[in-house]
């Protein structure tokens, strides 16, 4: 039985439903089954600058990091759900002179993070979240759209990361000094 912080009881649910509705208990159970160290090894490839050993605890399964990741770092990580490969985004990809001669170019190489089967499953989960879950307001008709929402306790922070067939985007809403966002939200929140 899954009992969420809100006090609602959801009973047994599928992974698809748990992911789409952002239920915490199944995420924690999966994290515990996988193991803290194994779970964190998956994050190593993404070079999250502020994720540290202090974060190696169960509450990280639902975002309970000391500092966490920036919206850009998280959005970069989600690009791996396009084809399984990861390469950080660059605002400027190269610098050329007037004749087109390359003066500087990033030498990033993409790294394979996920196999095709894992990518296909994640894309299904992310798509379901936009069809029937917490990211319904992010859905629009296109070849593919998927995403994930998140909020902190007392709605002090809200974020969304989503992808289409060609693009990945992320956004965060919050304050420098955390406080409840409800009085300032003019659209229905997506949590």
XYZ file of N, CA, C and O in Angstrom:
764
model
N 0.846 -1.166 0.000
C 0.000 0.000 0.000
C 0.896 1.235 0.000
O 1.871 1.320 0.700
N 0.530 2.205 -0.771
C 1.288 3.441 -0.889
C 0.552 4.552 -0.152
O -0.564 4.893 -0.481
N 1.159 5.130 0.846
C 0.566 6.231 1.608
C 1.437 7.460 1.368
O 2.603 7.494 1.738
N 0.894 8.453 0.734
C 1.661 9.639 0.385
C 1.613 10.677 1.508
O 0.788 10.603 2.407
N 2.480 11.672 1.410
C 2.547 12.738 2.414
C 1.228 13.498 2.548
O 0.904 14.014 3.602
N 0.465 13.537 1.470
C -0.807 14.261 1.514
C -1.825 13.542 2.382
O -2.856 14.102 2.713
N -1.558 12.283 2.737
C -2.497 11.511 3.528
C -3.371 10.619 2.666
O -4.100 9.777 3.166
N -3.306 10.801 1.337
C -4.078 9.955 0.439
C -3.447 8.575 0.355
O -2.238 8.425 0.406
N -4.276 7.559 0.221
C -3.811 6.195 0.077
C -4.130 5.725 -1.335
O -5.271 5.837 -1.781
N -3.118 5.244 -2.057
C -3.308 4.877 -3.450
C -3.358 3.373 -3.676
O -3.673 2.930 -4.766
N -3.037 2.578 -2.676
C -3.012 1.135 -2.857
C -1.901 0.737 -3.819
O -0.931 1.454 -3.994
N -2.052 -0.406 -4.428
C -1.060 -0.881 -5.390
C -1.254 -0.139 -6.708
O -2.382 -0.039 -7.206
N -0.177 0.387 -7.259
C -0.243 1.103 -8.531
C 0.873 0.600 -9.440
O 1.878 0.062 -8.976
N 0.709 0.796 -10.728
C 1.753 0.434 -11.680
C 2.872 1.469 -11.620
O 2.663 2.597 -11.155
N 4.028 1.088 -12.123
C 5.146 2.024 -12.206
C 4.746 3.212 -13.080
O 5.056 4.360 -12.764
N 4.021 2.958 -14.153
C 3.586 4.022 -15.066
C 2.732 5.059 -14.334
O 2.937 6.259 -14.458
N 1.777 4.585 -13.546
C 0.917 5.501 -12.789
C 1.715 6.240 -11.724
O 1.566 7.461 -11.555
N 2.558 5.522 -11.004
C 3.368 6.144 -9.947
C 4.245 7.256 -10.520
O 4.349 8.343 -9.947
N 4.862 7.006 -11.670
C 5.732 7.990 -12.311
C 4.913 9.185 -12.792
O 5.253 10.331 -12.511
N 3.821 8.916 -13.501
C 3.006 9.986 -14.083
C 2.392 10.886 -13.014
O 2.276 12.096 -13.204
N 2.022 10.300 -11.878
C 1.370 11.062 -10.817
C 2.345 11.561 -9.743
O 1.933 12.179 -8.776
N 3.616 11.266 -9.918
C 4.671 11.679 -8.971
C 4.428 11.158 -7.557
O 4.621 11.878 -6.576
N 4.019 9.909 -7.434
C 3.859 9.303 -6.117
C 5.232 9.043 -5.522
O 6.106 8.470 -6.177
N 5.435 9.439 -4.290
C 6.740 9.322 -3.635
C 7.087 7.914 -3.174
O 8.219 7.468 -3.326
N 6.154 7.212 -2.573
C 6.455 5.921 -1.965
C 7.050 4.928 -2.958
O 8.065 4.295 -2.658
N 6.478 4.756 -4.170
C 7.094 3.819 -5.118
C 8.512 4.221 -5.521
O 9.371 3.355 -5.715
N 8.777 5.518 -5.630
C 10.128 5.978 -5.976
C 11.122 5.594 -4.882
O 12.233 5.131 -5.164
N 10.716 5.762 -3.643
C 11.595 5.407 -2.523
C 11.817 3.896 -2.481
O 12.943 3.431 -2.290
N 10.756 3.124 -2.677
C 10.896 1.660 -2.657
C 11.817 1.178 -3.768
O 12.645 0.285 -3.551
N 11.695 1.728 -4.960
C 12.559 1.352 -6.067
C 14.008 1.722 -5.777
O 14.929 0.940 -6.035
N 14.215 2.893 -5.221
C 15.550 3.366 -4.844
C 16.174 2.417 -3.823
O 17.332 2.031 -3.945
N 15.402 2.030 -2.815
C 15.910 1.115 -1.790
C 16.216 -0.261 -2.368
O 17.196 -0.894 -1.996
N 15.391 -0.709 -3.310
C 15.630 -2.012 -3.936
C 16.899 -1.987 -4.789
O 17.672 -2.935 -4.795
N 17.112 -0.897 -5.498
C 18.300 -0.747 -6.340
C 19.548 -0.555 -5.489
O 20.622 -1.028 -5.833
N 19.408 0.149 -4.381
C 20.541 0.430 -3.503
C 21.080 1.824 -3.726
O 21.122 2.311 -4.857
N 21.495 2.448 -2.638
C 21.973 3.826 -2.689
C 23.176 3.965 -3.617
O 23.189 4.817 -4.511
N 24.183 3.151 -3.422
C 25.414 3.301 -4.217
C 25.177 3.031 -5.694
O 25.666 3.764 -6.555
N 24.409 1.990 -6.016
C 24.105 1.685 -7.419
C 23.315 2.828 -8.043
O 23.605 3.260 -9.160
N 22.335 3.334 -7.325
C 21.520 4.437 -7.835
C 22.374 5.665 -8.138
O 22.219 6.303 -9.181
N 23.285 5.984 -7.239
C 24.128 7.164 -7.448
C 25.166 6.962 -8.539
O 25.597 7.930 -9.162
N 25.559 5.735 -8.817
C 26.497 5.485 -9.924
C 25.896 5.940 -11.250
O 26.607 6.387 -12.137
N 24.564 5.828 -11.392
C 23.910 6.286 -12.615
C 24.035 7.801 -12.787
O 23.990 8.305 -13.906
N 24.177 8.528 -11.698
C 24.288 9.985 -11.787
C 25.698 10.453 -12.138
O 25.871 11.576 -12.617
N 26.698 9.615 -11.900
C 28.092 10.008 -12.130
C 28.342 10.528 -13.544
O 29.099 11.472 -13.739
N 27.712 9.919 -14.528
C 27.960 10.291 -15.924
C 27.536 11.716 -16.250
O 28.009 12.303 -17.220
N 26.667 12.285 -15.451
C 26.113 13.599 -15.766
C 26.894 14.767 -15.162
O 26.563 15.921 -15.406
N 27.894 14.503 -14.373
C 28.749 15.559 -13.826
C 27.958 16.638 -13.086
O 28.207 17.841 -13.253
N 27.001 16.230 -12.267
C 26.284 17.194 -11.443
C 27.267 17.763 -10.420
O 27.785 17.044 -9.584
N 27.547 19.043 -10.493
C 28.606 19.654 -9.691
C 28.353 19.632 -8.190
O 29.296 19.562 -7.409
N 27.107 19.731 -7.765
C 26.844 19.865 -6.329
C 26.273 18.611 -5.682
O 25.923 18.639 -4.507
N 26.177 17.521 -6.412
C 25.746 16.256 -5.810
C 26.978 15.649 -5.154
O 28.022 15.506 -5.778
N 26.864 15.324 -3.860
C 28.018 14.826 -3.117
C 27.646 13.592 -2.296
O 26.496 13.163 -2.279
N 28.628 13.066 -1.601
C 28.413 11.903 -0.722
C 27.363 12.192 0.338
O 26.667 11.296 0.785
N 27.237 13.450 0.748
C 26.220 13.829 1.742
C 24.804 13.515 1.253
O 23.886 13.400 2.041
N 24.634 13.420 -0.071
C 23.321 13.171 -0.658
C 22.968 11.695 -0.732
O 21.863 11.352 -1.137
N 23.887 10.824 -0.335
C 23.655 9.380 -0.447
C 22.741 8.891 0.675
O 23.175 8.256 1.630
N 21.450 9.216 0.518
C 20.435 8.789 1.476
C 19.113 8.625 0.744
O 18.939 9.103 -0.383
N 18.179 7.978 1.395
C 16.913 7.600 0.773
C 16.091 8.779 0.262
O 15.475 8.697 -0.790
N 16.087 9.891 0.964
C 15.237 11.011 0.533
C 15.678 11.601 -0.812
O 14.909 12.317 -1.453
N 16.879 11.282 -1.262
C 17.311 11.737 -2.588
C 16.450 11.138 -3.695
O 16.362 11.694 -4.789
N 15.812 10.008 -3.420
C 14.943 9.376 -4.417
C 13.793 10.288 -4.826
O 13.254 10.162 -5.927
N 13.439 11.217 -3.964
C 12.340 12.140 -4.273
C 12.826 13.593 -4.266
O 12.074 14.520 -4.000
N 14.108 13.780 -4.555
C 14.644 15.127 -4.693
C 15.254 15.724 -3.451
O 15.562 16.910 -3.440
N 15.453 14.930 -2.407
C 15.973 15.458 -1.150
C 17.483 15.607 -1.130
O 18.148 15.090 -0.244
N 18.025 16.342 -2.078
C 19.466 16.614 -2.137
C 19.780 17.857 -1.317
O 18.929 18.744 -1.173
N 21.014 17.943 -0.838
C 21.409 19.142 -0.103
C 21.338 20.373 -1.007
O 20.762 21.387 -0.655
N 21.934 20.302 -2.197
C 21.878 21.392 -3.168
C 21.200 20.972 -4.463
O 20.592 21.775 -5.129
N 21.373 19.727 -4.860
C 20.755 19.223 -6.078
C 21.480 19.660 -7.328
O 22.681 19.899 -7.325
N 20.718 19.769 -8.391
C 21.297 20.143 -9.666
C 20.626 21.408 -10.198
O 19.505 21.711 -9.824
N 21.338 22.106 -11.036
C 20.762 23.312 -11.630
C 19.754 22.898 -12.701
O 19.801 21.781 -13.218
N 18.847 23.798 -13.072
C 17.929 23.481 -14.164
C 18.668 23.104 -15.454
O 18.249 22.199 -16.166
N 19.792 23.764 -15.732
C 20.566 23.423 -16.926
C 21.162 22.021 -16.816
O 21.114 21.241 -17.766
N 21.718 21.679 -15.656
C 22.291 20.338 -15.479
C 21.216 19.259 -15.631
O 21.446 18.232 -16.270
N 20.055 19.501 -15.056
C 18.974 18.527 -15.139
C 18.469 18.399 -16.575
O 18.240 17.294 -17.076
N 18.325 19.526 -17.257
C 17.889 19.504 -18.656
C 18.917 18.783 -19.517
O 18.564 17.981 -20.382
N 20.201 19.049 -19.280
C 21.254 18.318 -19.999
C 21.101 16.816 -19.809
O 21.220 16.040 -20.758
N 20.843 16.389 -18.577
C 20.708 14.960 -18.292
C 19.527 14.362 -19.049
O 19.601 13.235 -19.556
N 18.440 15.094 -19.154
C 17.256 14.588 -19.850
C 17.487 14.403 -21.347
O 16.764 13.660 -22.001
N 18.488 15.084 -21.916
C 18.768 14.875 -23.336
C 19.151 13.423 -23.609
O 19.002 12.947 -24.721
N 19.605 12.718 -22.600
C 19.980 11.310 -22.789
C 18.759 10.436 -23.067
O 18.904 9.292 -23.511
N 17.559 10.945 -22.843
C 16.348 10.181 -23.140
C 15.903 10.338 -24.599
O 14.863 9.825 -24.983
N 16.714 11.030 -25.406
C 16.450 11.059 -26.850
C 16.948 9.768 -27.491
O 16.207 9.085 -28.174
N 18.225 9.456 -27.252
C 18.808 8.277 -27.908
C 19.749 7.482 -27.002
O 20.442 6.587 -27.459
N 19.795 7.836 -25.727
C 20.664 7.128 -24.787
C 22.016 7.765 -24.591
O 22.787 7.341 -23.736
N 22.330 8.806 -25.370
C 23.635 9.464 -25.294
C 23.534 10.794 -24.564
O 22.504 11.465 -24.609
N 24.632 11.167 -23.927
C 24.688 12.413 -23.170
C 25.848 13.256 -23.662
O 26.974 12.768 -23.856
N 25.563 14.531 -23.868
C 26.580 15.522 -24.188
C 26.054 16.848 -23.660
O 24.916 17.217 -23.951
N 26.833 17.551 -22.846
C 26.316 18.801 -22.276
C 26.018 19.835 -23.357
O 26.675 19.870 -24.397
N 25.017 20.655 -23.102
C 24.642 21.725 -24.040
C 25.696 22.819 -24.016
O 26.325 23.067 -22.984
N 25.866 23.467 -25.129
C 26.795 24.598 -25.241
C 26.068 25.734 -25.944
O 25.475 25.533 -27.006
N 26.105 26.928 -25.366
C 25.458 28.083 -25.989
C 26.183 28.470 -27.273
O 25.569 28.857 -28.257
N 27.491 28.368 -27.262
C 28.298 28.648 -28.451
C 29.014 27.353 -28.793
O 29.786 26.827 -27.989
N 28.760 26.822 -29.970
C 29.368 25.539 -30.330
C 30.741 25.695 -30.972
O 31.584 24.809 -30.854
N 30.942 26.836 -31.669
C 32.268 27.088 -32.247
C 32.433 28.569 -32.545
O 31.460 29.314 -32.622
N 33.692 28.978 -32.727
C 34.032 30.355 -33.073
C 34.822 30.301 -34.372
O 35.773 29.510 -34.497
N 34.413 31.131 -35.347
C 35.110 31.170 -36.638
C 35.563 32.591 -36.934
O 35.042 33.553 -36.382
N 36.528 32.694 -37.839
C 36.909 34.022 -38.311
C 35.990 34.403 -39.474
O 35.062 33.661 -39.812
N 36.254 35.552 -40.106
C 35.388 36.041 -41.178
C 35.349 35.110 -42.386
O 34.383 35.083 -43.119
N 36.400 34.334 -42.577
C 36.444 33.415 -43.725
C 35.838 32.048 -43.390
O 35.807 31.159 -44.231
N 35.397 31.861 -42.151
C 34.791 30.591 -41.768
C 35.770 29.584 -41.176
O 35.384 28.460 -40.849
N 37.027 29.990 -41.011
C 38.019 29.095 -40.410
C 37.691 28.951 -38.916
O 37.495 29.944 -38.215
N 37.639 27.719 -38.446
C 37.299 27.456 -37.053
C 38.471 27.844 -36.155
O 39.582 27.327 -36.298
N 38.227 28.786 -35.235
C 39.233 29.215 -34.280
C 39.131 28.413 -32.981
O 40.129 28.162 -32.323
N 37.908 28.047 -32.635
C 37.691 27.240 -31.436
C 36.423 26.427 -31.617
O 35.426 26.912 -32.152
N 36.468 25.178 -31.147
C 35.295 24.313 -31.164
C 35.381 23.400 -29.955
O 36.454 22.905 -29.607
N 34.238 23.192 -29.278
C 34.212 22.264 -28.157
C 34.600 20.875 -28.621
O 34.231 20.454 -29.708
N 35.333 20.168 -27.798
C 35.737 18.815 -28.145
C 34.966 17.772 -27.326
O 35.450 16.688 -27.067
N 33.746 18.141 -26.922
C 32.914 17.201 -26.176
C 32.604 15.987 -27.044
O 32.359 16.118 -28.235
N 32.623 14.846 -26.423
C 32.200 13.623 -27.102
C 30.981 13.113 -26.344
O 30.971 13.102 -25.121
N 29.984 12.695 -27.081
C 28.813 12.161 -26.403
C 29.170 10.799 -25.816
O 29.989 10.069 -26.360
N 28.550 10.499 -24.662
C 28.773 9.207 -24.030
C 27.459 8.461 -23.960
O 26.423 9.067 -23.687
N 27.531 7.165 -24.219
C 26.325 6.360 -24.114
C 26.028 6.118 -22.644
O 26.871 5.631 -21.898
N 24.825 6.473 -22.229
C 24.403 6.342 -20.841
C 23.396 5.204 -20.693
O 23.492 4.393 -19.787
N 22.410 5.181 -21.585
C 21.317 4.207 -21.488
C 21.256 3.368 -22.754
O 21.524 3.864 -23.846
N 20.838 2.108 -22.603
C 20.628 1.287 -23.792
C 19.268 1.622 -24.402
O 18.453 2.321 -23.791
N 19.013 1.124 -25.608
C 17.783 1.480 -26.335
C 16.526 1.061 -25.584
O 15.512 1.757 -25.613
N 16.587 -0.074 -24.906
C 15.428 -0.559 -24.164
C 15.070 0.385 -23.011
O 13.906 0.714 -22.777
N 16.091 0.832 -22.292
C 15.871 1.767 -21.179
C 15.307 3.085 -21.700
O 14.374 3.642 -21.116
N 15.862 3.586 -22.797
C 15.374 4.837 -23.386
C 13.907 4.699 -23.781
O 13.094 5.577 -23.491
N 13.547 3.588 -24.411
C 12.160 3.379 -24.842
C 11.215 3.371 -23.642
O 10.145 3.989 -23.678
N 11.613 2.713 -22.563
C 10.766 2.675 -21.363
C 10.639 4.057 -20.727
O 9.553 4.468 -20.324
N 11.745 4.779 -20.628
C 11.694 6.122 -20.044
C 10.838 7.059 -20.889
O 10.070 7.859 -20.355
N 10.938 6.945 -22.202
C 10.133 7.795 -23.077
C 8.646 7.503 -22.892
O 7.823 8.422 -22.928
N 8.301 6.242 -22.675
C 6.897 5.894 -22.402
C 6.435 6.547 -21.098
O 5.346 7.116 -21.038
N 7.262 6.450 -20.051
C 6.899 7.033 -18.754
C 6.774 8.557 -18.848
O 5.822 9.147 -18.315
N 7.720 9.183 -19.511
C 7.687 10.640 -19.663
C 6.477 11.080 -20.495
O 5.824 12.080 -20.182
N 6.158 10.321 -21.539
C 4.998 10.631 -22.366
C 3.706 10.488 -21.567
O 2.823 11.345 -21.632
N 3.601 9.425 -20.786
C 2.396 9.210 -19.970
C 2.186 10.364 -18.992
O 1.055 10.760 -18.715
N 3.273 10.921 -18.492
C 3.176 12.043 -17.549
C 2.537 13.260 -18.217
O 1.788 13.993 -17.579
N 2.802 13.460 -19.518
C 2.176 14.586 -20.225
C 0.770 14.255 -20.699
O -0.036 15.156 -20.932
N 0.456 12.979 -20.858
C -0.886 12.586 -21.304
C -1.892 12.560 -20.160
O -3.010 13.059 -20.294
N -1.490 11.960 -19.020
C -2.472 11.766 -17.950
C -1.949 12.101 -16.560
O -2.655 11.917 -15.584
N -0.732 12.599 -16.476
C -0.126 12.840 -15.175
C 0.003 14.297 -14.813
O -0.771 15.156 -15.258
N 1.016 14.584 -14.033
C 1.207 15.918 -13.480
C 1.642 16.956 -14.517
O 1.606 18.153 -14.237
N 2.045 16.526 -15.709
C 2.503 17.459 -16.751
C 1.498 17.589 -17.899
O 1.862 17.931 -19.013
N 0.222 17.337 -17.622
C -0.805 17.418 -18.675
C -0.813 18.778 -19.368
O -1.044 18.879 -20.559
N -0.569 19.836 -18.620
C -0.609 21.181 -19.215
C 0.570 21.439 -20.164
O 0.560 22.396 -20.916
N 1.566 20.563 -20.142
C 2.699 20.703 -21.056
C 2.488 19.948 -22.364
O 3.267 20.085 -23.294
N 1.417 19.170 -22.442
C 1.175 18.377 -23.647
C 0.737 19.260 -24.810
O -0.002 20.224 -24.654
N 1.209 18.918 -25.997
C 0.703 19.496 -27.231
C 0.873 18.437 -28.316
O 1.749 17.582 -28.220
N 0.024 18.451 -29.325
C 0.103 17.413 -30.355
C 1.365 17.557 -31.207
O 1.596 18.601 -31.808
N 2.156 16.521 -31.222
C 3.395 16.474 -31.999
C 3.811 15.013 -32.080
O 3.161 14.155 -31.497
N 4.902 14.731 -32.775
C 5.361 13.343 -32.901
C 5.628 12.706 -31.549
O 5.302 11.561 -31.315
N 6.271 13.453 -30.660
C 6.548 12.949 -29.315
C 6.657 14.119 -28.355
O 7.264 15.140 -28.680
N 6.087 13.964 -27.179
C 6.294 14.912 -26.083
C 6.266 14.115 -24.781
O 5.458 13.210 -24.608
N 7.211 14.407 -23.919
C 7.277 13.766 -22.614
C 7.895 14.727 -21.623
O 8.543 15.693 -22.007
N 7.701 14.474 -20.339
C 8.280 15.364 -19.347
C 8.015 14.896 -17.939
O 7.330 13.897 -17.709
N 8.569 15.632 -16.999
C 8.427 15.313 -15.577
C 8.358 16.612 -14.799
O 9.069 17.569 -15.099
N 7.467 16.630 -13.813
C 7.324 17.792 -12.939
C 7.901 17.462 -11.571
O 8.130 16.304 -11.243
N 8.085 18.480 -10.784
C 8.505 18.288 -9.407
C 8.178 19.509 -8.579
O 8.150 20.626 -9.096
N 7.875 19.277 -7.317
C 7.652 20.376 -6.374
C 8.289 20.002 -5.046
O 8.490 18.823 -4.757
N 8.599 21.005 -4.263
C 9.108 20.759 -2.922
C 7.950 20.853 -1.932
O 6.853 21.296 -2.291
N 8.216 20.438 -0.702
C 7.202 20.589 0.344
C 6.786 22.052 0.417
O 7.596 22.953 0.230
N 5.531 22.287 0.701
C 4.964 23.633 0.815
C 5.073 24.444 -0.475
O 5.005 25.669 -0.456
N 5.285 23.783 -1.595
C 5.360 24.416 -2.917
C 6.277 25.640 -2.906
O 5.912 26.730 -3.308
N 7.498 25.429 -2.435
C 8.498 26.501 -2.427
C 9.282 26.532 -3.729
O 9.892 27.548 -4.060
N 9.301 25.423 -4.435
C 9.969 25.313 -5.728
C 9.103 24.458 -6.636
O 8.461 23.511 -6.183
N 9.102 24.791 -7.917
C 8.435 23.973 -8.925
C 9.373 23.874 -10.120
O 10.037 24.848 -10.467
N 9.442 22.695 -10.737
C 10.255 22.557 -11.936
C 9.586 21.634 -12.934
O 8.684 20.866 -12.605
N 10.017 21.749 -14.169
C 9.560 20.879 -15.248
C 10.709 20.694 -16.217
O 11.411 21.650 -16.549
N 10.916 19.465 -16.666
C 11.854 19.178 -17.750
C 11.088 18.338 -18.753
O 10.431 17.364 -18.384
N 11.144 18.747 -20.018
C 10.407 18.032 -21.041
C 11.191 17.913 -22.329
O 12.187 18.612 -22.536
N 10.730 16.997 -23.178
C 11.395 16.826 -24.454
C 10.398 16.489 -25.548
O 9.329 15.944 -25.294
N 10.777 16.880 -26.762
C 10.049 16.498 -27.962
C 11.007 15.648 -28.785
O 12.082 15.279 -28.304
N 10.644 15.375 -30.021
C 11.526 14.581 -30.876
C 12.873 15.272 -31.105
O 13.893 14.605 -31.279
N 12.892 16.603 -31.055
C 14.121 17.336 -31.386
C 14.692 18.217 -30.287
O 15.831 18.663 -30.394
N 13.914 18.512 -29.265
C 14.348 19.486 -28.265
C 14.129 18.992 -26.841
O 13.227 18.215 -26.578
N 14.960 19.512 -25.948
C 14.793 19.285 -24.512
C 14.792 20.655 -23.851
O 15.596 21.521 -24.203
N 13.900 20.846 -22.895
C 13.833 22.136 -22.210
C 13.529 21.917 -20.736
O 12.962 20.889 -20.365
N 13.921 22.850 -19.920
C 13.650 22.757 -18.493
C 13.387 24.122 -17.907
O 13.843 25.135 -18.442
N 12.626 24.123 -16.835
C 12.340 25.389 -16.174
C 12.147 25.193 -14.684
O 11.762 24.110 -14.237
N 12.444 26.219 -13.937
C 12.309 26.208 -12.483
C 11.638 27.492 -12.046
O 11.910 28.565 -12.599
N 10.742 27.381 -11.077
C 10.111 28.551 -10.471
C 10.370 28.461 -8.971
O 10.135 27.420 -8.351
N 10.862 29.526 -8.396
C 11.134 29.568 -6.965
C 11.640 30.939 -6.582
O 11.685 31.843 -7.406
N 12.037 31.068 -5.341
C 12.557 32.342 -4.842
C 13.935 32.122 -4.237
O 14.253 31.038 -3.763
N 14.717 33.175 -4.204
C 16.031 33.093 -3.565
C 15.903 32.721 -2.094
O 16.680 31.934 -1.578
N 14.919 33.300 -1.435
C 14.610 32.940 -0.049
C 13.322 32.128 -0.098
O 12.242 32.692 -0.307
N 13.420 30.800 0.066
C 12.266 29.928 -0.141
C 11.042 30.311 0.689
O 11.133 30.591 1.881
N 9.900 30.378 0.005
C 8.599 30.559 0.645
C 7.541 30.047 -0.325
O 7.797 29.880 -1.510
N 6.341 29.821 0.193
C 5.264 29.238 -0.588
C 4.942 30.093 -1.807
O 4.806 31.308 -1.708
N 4.790 29.443 -2.960
C 4.533 30.152 -4.212
C 3.046 30.365 -4.500
O 2.704 31.130 -5.390
N 2.158 29.723 -3.781
C 0.740 29.791 -4.097
C 0.186 31.204 -4.272
O -0.558 31.446 -5.220
N 0.516 32.172 -3.414
C -0.079 33.499 -3.603
C 0.326 34.164 -4.923
O -0.321 35.094 -5.361
N 1.394 33.688 -5.559
C 1.915 34.352 -6.745
C 1.736 33.535 -8.015
O 2.209 33.929 -9.058
N 1.053 32.402 -7.933
C 0.846 31.569 -9.111
C -0.507 31.918 -9.709
O -1.540 31.773 -9.068
N -0.479 32.402 -10.955
C -1.707 32.826 -11.603
C -2.285 31.754 -12.525
O -3.388 31.884 -13.000
N -1.493 30.731 -12.796
C -1.999 29.611 -13.566
C -2.095 28.421 -12.622
O -1.475 28.411 -11.561
N -2.853 27.437 -13.002
C -2.981 26.241 -12.161
C -1.617 25.562 -12.083
O -1.008 25.275 -13.113
N -1.097 25.316 -10.881
C 0.222 24.680 -10.765
C 0.227 23.270 -11.365
O -0.808 22.607 -11.378
N 1.398 22.812 -11.812
C 1.517 21.497 -12.474
C 2.154 20.477 -11.566
O 2.985 19.696 -11.961
N 1.792 20.435 -10.335
C 2.366 19.453 -9.427
C 1.398 18.352 -9.129
O 0.246 18.376 -9.406
